[in-house]
mmCIF file of C-alpha atoms in Angstrom:
data_model
loop_
_atom_site.group_PDB
_atom_site.id
_atom_site.type_symbol
_atom_site.label_atom_id
_atom_site.label_comp_id
_atom_site.label_asym_id
_atom_site.label_seq_id
_atom_site.Cartn_x
_atom_site.Cartn_y
_atom_site.Cartn_z
ATOM 1 C CA SER A 22 -23.706 -16.360 -9.981
ATOM 2 C CA GLN A 23 -20.702 -15.762 -7.810
ATOM 3 C CA LYS A 24 -21.276 -13.749 -4.653
ATOM 4 C CA ILE A 25 -18.673 -12.112 -2.472
ATOM 5 C CA GLU A 26 -19.642 -11.514 1.152
ATOM 6 C CA GLN A 27 -17.863 -9.235 3.568
ATOM 7 C CA ASN A 28 -18.851 -8.180 7.054
ATOM 8 C CA SER A 29 -20.907 -5.027 6.710
ATOM 9 C CA GLU A 30 -20.253 -3.957 10.283
ATOM 10 C CA ALA A 31 -17.300 -1.674 10.864
ATOM 11 C CA LEU A 32 -14.281 -3.137 12.600
ATOM 12 C CA ASN A 33 -12.933 -0.963 15.398
ATOM 13 C CA ILE A 34 -9.501 -1.764 16.815
ATOM 14 C CA GLN A 35 -6.776 -0.081 18.813
ATOM 15 C CA GLU A 36 -3.582 1.123 17.211
ATOM 16 C CA GLY A 37 -0.877 -1.524 17.257
ATOM 17 C CA LYS A 38 -3.273 -4.463 17.157
ATOM 18 C CA THR A 39 -3.792 -6.811 14.219
ATOM 19 C CA ALA A 40 -6.885 -6.214 12.131
ATOM 20 C CA THR A 41 -8.456 -9.251 10.454
ATOM 21 C CA LEU A 42 -11.067 -8.860 7.740
ATOM 22 C CA THR A 43 -13.043 -11.706 6.178
ATOM 23 C CA CYS A 44 -14.159 -12.369 2.620
ATOM 24 C CA ASN A 45 -16.411 -15.325 1.863
ATOM 25 C CA TYR A 46 -17.495 -16.422 -1.559
ATOM 26 C CA THR A 47 -20.171 -18.758 -2.828
ATOM 27 C CA ASN A 48 -20.210 -21.302 -5.607
ATOM 28 C CA TYR A 49 -16.992 -22.088 -7.410
ATOM 29 C CA SER A 50 -13.555 -21.205 -6.138
ATOM 30 C CA PRO A 51 -11.968 -18.470 -8.203
ATOM 31 C CA ALA A 52 -8.499 -18.804 -9.612
ATOM 32 C CA TYR A 53 -7.557 -15.819 -7.472
ATOM 33 C CA LEU A 54 -8.920 -13.100 -5.250
ATOM 34 C CA GLN A 55 -7.955 -9.467 -4.976
ATOM 35 C CA TRP A 56 -8.031 -7.005 -2.093
ATOM 36 C CA TYR A 57 -8.487 -3.265 -2.453
ATOM 37 C CA ARG A 58 -8.463 -0.266 -0.157
ATOM 38 C CA GLN A 59 -10.919 2.585 -0.624
ATOM 39 C CA ASP A 60 -10.726 5.931 1.116
ATOM 40 C CA PRO A 61 -13.720 8.312 1.245
ATOM 41 C CA GLY A 62 -14.185 10.173 -2.030
ATOM 42 C CA ARG A 63 -11.587 8.077 -3.828
ATOM 43 C CA GLY A 64 -11.546 5.062 -6.077
ATOM 44 C CA PRO A 65 -10.444 1.651 -4.792
ATOM 45 C CA VAL A 66 -6.702 1.009 -4.803
ATOM 46 C CA PHE A 67 -5.343 -2.455 -5.518
ATOM 47 C CA LEU A 68 -3.362 -4.011 -2.661
ATOM 48 C CA LEU A 69 -2.820 -7.721 -3.176
ATOM 49 C CA LEU A 70 -3.746 -10.661 -5.359
ATOM 50 C CA ILE A 71 -3.652 -14.230 -4.025
ATOM 51 C CA ARG A 72 -4.012 -17.292 -6.242
ATOM 52 C CA GLU A 73 -5.875 -20.435 -5.272
ATOM 53 C CA ASN A 74 -2.634 -22.424 -5.036
ATOM 54 C CA GLU A 75 -1.120 -19.862 -2.646
ATOM 55 C CA LYS A 76 -2.042 -20.351 0.968
ATOM 56 C CA GLU A 77 -0.640 -17.031 2.052
ATOM 57 C CA LYS A 78 0.753 -13.817 0.611
ATOM 58 C CA ARG A 79 2.507 -10.963 2.357
ATOM 59 C CA LYS A 80 3.307 -7.366 1.547
ATOM 60 C CA GLU A 81 4.883 -5.287 4.285
ATOM 61 C CA ARG A 82 2.334 -5.258 7.154
ATOM 62 C CA LEU A 83 -0.342 -6.934 5.043
ATOM 63 C CA LYS A 84 -1.057 -10.656 4.898
ATOM 64 C CA VAL A 85 -3.726 -12.445 2.889
ATOM 65 C CA THR A 86 -4.757 -16.085 3.140
ATOM 66 C CA PHE A 87 -6.914 -18.158 0.810
ATOM 67 C CA ASP A 88 -8.744 -21.275 2.009
ATOM 68 C CA THR A 89 -10.605 -22.983 -0.823
ATOM 69 C CA THR A 90 -12.117 -25.504 1.581
ATOM 70 C CA LEU A 91 -13.755 -22.813 3.659
ATOM 71 C CA LYS A 92 -14.312 -20.637 0.562
ATOM 72 C CA GLN A 93 -12.744 -17.793 2.460
ATOM 73 C CA SER A 94 -9.964 -15.250 2.311
ATOM 74 C CA LEU A 95 -8.635 -13.429 5.353
ATOM 75 C CA PHE A 96 -6.916 -10.056 5.187
ATOM 76 C CA HIS A 97 -4.645 -9.088 8.067
ATOM 77 C CA ILE A 98 -2.993 -5.788 8.896
ATOM 78 C CA THR A 99 -0.392 -6.145 11.620
ATOM 79 C CA ALA A 100 0.703 -3.280 13.870
ATOM 80 C CA SER A 101 -2.268 -1.281 12.652
ATOM 81 C CA GLN A 102 -2.119 2.510 12.474
ATOM 82 C CA PRO A 103 -4.838 5.182 12.300
ATOM 83 C CA ALA A 104 -3.747 5.767 8.686
ATOM 84 C CA ASP A 105 -4.954 2.230 7.920
ATOM 85 C CA SER A 106 -8.519 3.363 8.548
ATOM 86 C CA ALA A 107 -10.425 2.840 5.296
ATOM 87 C CA THR A 108 -12.849 0.455 3.624
ATOM 88 C CA TYR A 109 -11.326 -2.778 2.350
ATOM 89 C CA LEU A 110 -12.895 -4.571 -0.586
ATOM 90 C CA CYS A 111 -12.509 -8.135 -1.727
ATOM 91 C CA ALA A 112 -12.918 -8.917 -5.430
ATOM 92 C CA HIS A 113 -13.317 -11.977 -7.562
ATOM 93 C CA PRO A 114 -12.196 -11.039 -11.069
ATOM 94 C CA GLY A 115 -14.150 -13.664 -12.978
ATOM 95 C CA THR A 116 -13.115 -16.952 -14.492
ATOM 96 C CA GLY A 117 -13.077 -18.863 -17.743
ATOM 97 C CA GLY A 118 -12.048 -15.884 -19.814
ATOM 98 C CA SER A 119 -15.164 -13.914 -18.925
ATOM 99 C CA TYR A 120 -13.613 -11.145 -16.881
ATOM 100 C CA ILE A 121 -16.698 -10.078 -15.044
ATOM 101 C CA PRO A 122 -15.356 -8.821 -11.740
ATOM 102 C CA THR A 123 -17.500 -9.055 -8.635
ATOM 103 C CA PHE A 124 -16.722 -6.894 -5.623
ATOM 104 C CA GLY A 125 -17.826 -7.370 -2.065
ATOM 105 C CA ARG A 126 -19.512 -4.474 -0.277
ATOM 106 C CA GLY A 127 -16.365 -3.895 1.740
ATOM 107 C CA THR A 128 -15.627 -3.717 5.454
ATOM 108 C CA SER A 129 -14.848 -0.418 7.119
ATOM 109 C CA LEU A 130 -11.807 -0.509 9.395
ATOM 110 C CA ILE A 131 -11.350 2.160 12.051
ATOM 111 C CA VAL A 132 -8.075 2.199 13.939
ATOM 112 C CA HIS A 133 -8.197 4.228 17.134
ATOM 113 C CA PRO A 134 -5.052 5.964 18.454
ATOM 114 C CA ASP B 18 1.544 7.659 -16.144
ATOM 115 C CA ALA B 19 -1.047 9.893 -14.480
ATOM 116 C CA GLY B 20 -3.338 6.963 -13.799
ATOM 117 C CA VAL B 21 -6.944 6.638 -14.903
ATOM 118 C CA ILE B 22 -8.389 10.085 -15.473
ATOM 119 C CA GLN B 23 -12.080 10.765 -15.147
ATOM 120 C CA SER B 24 -14.034 13.918 -15.783
ATOM 121 C CA PRO B 25 -15.914 15.703 -14.468
ATOM 122 C CA ARG B 26 -15.296 15.022 -10.766
ATOM 123 C CA HIS B 27 -18.745 16.254 -9.862
ATOM 124 C CA GLU B 28 -21.847 16.683 -11.960
ATOM 125 C CA VAL B 29 -25.181 18.096 -10.867
ATOM 126 C CA THR B 30 -27.915 17.982 -13.441
ATOM 127 C CA GLU B 31 -31.656 18.197 -13.686
ATOM 128 C CA MET B 32 -33.822 15.197 -14.336
ATOM 129 C CA GLY B 33 -34.252 14.586 -18.039
ATOM 130 C CA GLN B 34 -30.934 16.073 -19.062
ATOM 131 C CA GLU B 35 -28.208 14.182 -20.864
ATOM 132 C CA VAL B 36 -25.068 13.400 -18.880
ATOM 133 C CA THR B 37 -21.731 12.328 -20.338
ATOM 134 C CA LEU B 38 -18.952 10.933 -18.196
ATOM 135 C CA ARG B 39 -15.445 10.620 -19.591
ATOM 136 C CA CYS B 40 -12.521 8.332 -18.926
ATOM 137 C CA LYS B 41 -8.915 8.097 -20.066
ATOM 138 C CA PRO B 42 -7.424 4.690 -19.164
ATOM 139 C CA ILE B 43 -3.803 3.903 -18.523
ATOM 140 C CA SER B 44 -1.856 3.524 -21.723
ATOM 141 C CA GLY B 45 -1.284 -0.123 -22.572
ATOM 142 C CA HIS B 46 -4.175 -1.456 -20.529
ATOM 143 C CA ASP B 47 -6.371 -3.635 -22.724
ATOM 144 C CA TYR B 48 -9.396 -3.713 -20.441
ATOM 145 C CA LEU B 49 -11.655 -0.872 -19.400
ATOM 146 C CA PHE B 50 -14.493 -1.144 -16.897
ATOM 147 C CA TRP B 51 -17.298 1.197 -15.881
ATOM 148 C CA TYR B 52 -18.661 0.801 -12.352
ATOM 149 C CA ARG B 53 -21.371 2.503 -10.314
ATOM 150 C CA GLN B 54 -21.149 2.721 -6.514
ATOM 151 C CA THR B 55 -23.993 3.465 -4.131
ATOM 152 C CA MET B 56 -24.475 2.881 -0.442
ATOM 153 C CA MET B 57 -27.349 0.523 -1.141
ATOM 154 C CA ARG B 58 -25.790 -1.646 -3.831
ATOM 155 C CA GLY B 59 -22.049 -1.229 -3.419
ATOM 156 C CA LEU B 60 -19.813 -1.408 -6.482
ATOM 157 C CA GLU B 61 -21.643 -2.654 -9.569
ATOM 158 C CA LEU B 62 -20.085 -3.432 -12.922
ATOM 159 C CA LEU B 63 -21.966 -1.724 -15.722
ATOM 160 C CA ILE B 64 -19.948 -2.635 -18.813
ATOM 161 C CA TYR B 65 -16.442 -3.596 -19.817
ATOM 162 C CA PHE B 66 -14.359 -3.334 -22.968
ATOM 163 C CA ASN B 67 -11.459 -5.382 -24.279
ATOM 164 C CA ASN B 68 -9.328 -3.695 -26.919
ATOM 165 C CA ASN B 69 -12.036 -1.053 -27.378
ATOM 166 C CA VAL B 70 -14.751 -3.647 -28.029
ATOM 167 C CA PRO B 71 -17.700 -3.914 -25.594
ATOM 168 C CA ILE B 72 -17.675 -7.423 -24.182
ATOM 169 C CA ASP B 73 -20.409 -7.483 -21.576
ATOM 170 C CA ASP B 74 -22.997 -4.781 -20.981
ATOM 171 C CA SER B 75 -25.410 -6.884 -18.953
ATOM 172 C CA GLY B 76 -24.902 -4.577 -15.990
ATOM 173 C CA MET B 77 -26.194 -1.518 -17.808
ATOM 174 C CA PRO B 78 -29.438 -0.667 -16.017
ATOM 175 C CA GLU B 79 -31.518 0.146 -19.054
ATOM 176 C CA ASP B 80 -31.509 1.700 -22.489
ATOM 177 C CA ARG B 81 -30.959 5.139 -21.046
ATOM 178 C CA PHE B 82 -27.346 4.126 -20.453
ATOM 179 C CA SER B 83 -24.825 3.766 -23.256
ATOM 180 C CA ALA B 84 -21.046 3.484 -23.377
ATOM 181 C CA LYS B 85 -18.509 3.863 -26.119
ATOM 182 C CA MET B 86 -14.798 3.435 -26.546
ATOM 183 C CA PRO B 87 -13.817 5.003 -29.873
ATOM 184 C CA ASN B 88 -10.102 4.413 -29.280
ATOM 185 C CA ALA B 89 -7.696 2.955 -26.752
ATOM 186 C CA SER B 90 -7.336 6.198 -24.836
ATOM 187 C CA PHE B 91 -10.904 7.357 -24.376
ATOM 188 C CA SER B 92 -14.280 6.082 -23.229
ATOM 189 C CA THR B 93 -17.606 7.701 -22.433
ATOM 190 C CA LEU B 94 -20.631 6.690 -20.408
ATOM 191 C CA LYS B 95 -23.786 8.520 -21.362
ATOM 192 C CA ILE B 96 -27.103 8.706 -19.557
ATOM 193 C CA GLN B 97 -30.031 10.078 -21.523
ATOM 194 C CA PRO B 98 -32.429 11.058 -20.055
ATOM 195 C CA SER B 99 -31.064 11.146 -16.514
ATOM 196 C CA GLU B 100 -33.232 10.323 -13.486
ATOM 197 C CA PRO B 101 -32.758 10.969 -9.751
ATOM 198 C CA ARG B 102 -32.135 7.237 -9.145
ATOM 199 C CA ASP B 103 -29.041 7.509 -11.344
ATOM 200 C CA SER B 104 -27.368 9.554 -8.608
ATOM 201 C CA ALA B 105 -24.213 7.674 -7.620
ATOM 202 C CA VAL B 106 -20.451 7.694 -7.963
ATOM 203 C CA TYR B 107 -19.348 6.351 -11.329
ATOM 204 C CA PHE B 108 -15.875 4.841 -11.594
ATOM 205 C CA CYS B 109 -13.828 3.943 -14.593
ATOM 206 C CA ALA B 110 -11.065 1.353 -14.167
ATOM 207 C CA SER B 111 -8.511 -0.166 -16.490
ATOM 208 C CA SER B 112 -6.214 -3.162 -16.332
ATOM 209 C CA PRO B 113 -3.891 -5.274 -18.409
ATOM 210 C CA THR B 114 -5.072 -8.833 -19.003
ATOM 211 C CA PRO B 115 -6.617 -9.797 -15.650
ATOM 212 C CA GLY B 116 -4.945 -12.379 -13.478
ATOM 213 C CA GLN B 117 -1.401 -11.417 -14.290
ATOM 214 C CA GLY B 118 -0.713 -10.057 -10.838
ATOM 215 C CA GLU B 119 -1.960 -6.533 -11.314
ATOM 216 C CA GLY B 120 -5.356 -5.410 -10.179
ATOM 217 C CA TYR B 121 -7.607 -2.835 -11.661
ATOM 218 C CA THR B 122 -6.571 0.810 -11.541
ATOM 219 C CA PHE B 123 -9.512 3.028 -10.717
ATOM 220 C CA GLY B 124 -10.053 6.677 -11.478
ATOM 221 C CA SER B 125 -11.161 9.108 -8.810
ATOM 222 C CA GLY B 126 -14.762 8.792 -9.937
ATOM 223 C CA THR B 127 -17.523 11.144 -11.004
ATOM 224 C CA ARG B 128 -20.100 11.979 -8.371
ATOM 225 C CA LEU B 129 -23.374 12.411 -10.219
ATOM 226 C CA THR B 130 -26.349 14.090 -8.626
ATOM 227 C CA VAL B 131 -29.608 14.239 -10.564
ATOM 228 C CA VAL B 132 -32.175 16.606 -9.073
#
């Protein structure tokens, strides 16, 4: 079965720096991957979807890449702010019409002022 | 739209009691998902519905768990009898047909504590 792996260790960075989070998957390459943000006590919030034929996608200060050779997606936040502190989840929404979404455990990002 | 609405937000119950969690998806979303999140296991899919029909319930832990979707605007997840190991945050999420550019919209969750 498909597995999504994210770094379980928290990422600590200084305000203004670029945060880079990693999502690796096993087995087959999905048609797309999704990234979510989750704040404590809240449900995940959808941020971006990137398709396998898209090398890169941007939304404001966010950038996502998708490398099917490495079986990896990178999530970047440029000019990070303390308000960006949260847990970021990667998700593979299933393929072949069987929409069985698999989420990674998420990586906690802490941006220090 | 008010988003996905879940109730209650918190539930504390004694072992052996029946627990019912409720969810109102976003109008027009054809898919509804029930997830459970714990520190140990992360976010686990329990069951999902398409057009009110259960499609895959292989994530349901055991027969004590059941889910229904009687109409497009309401779903329930029931645990009977509840056990302490069921303590977790339960999320409901809905989406239009996946892969169209929108992700899943999650509710705020129900934090269940079984004592």
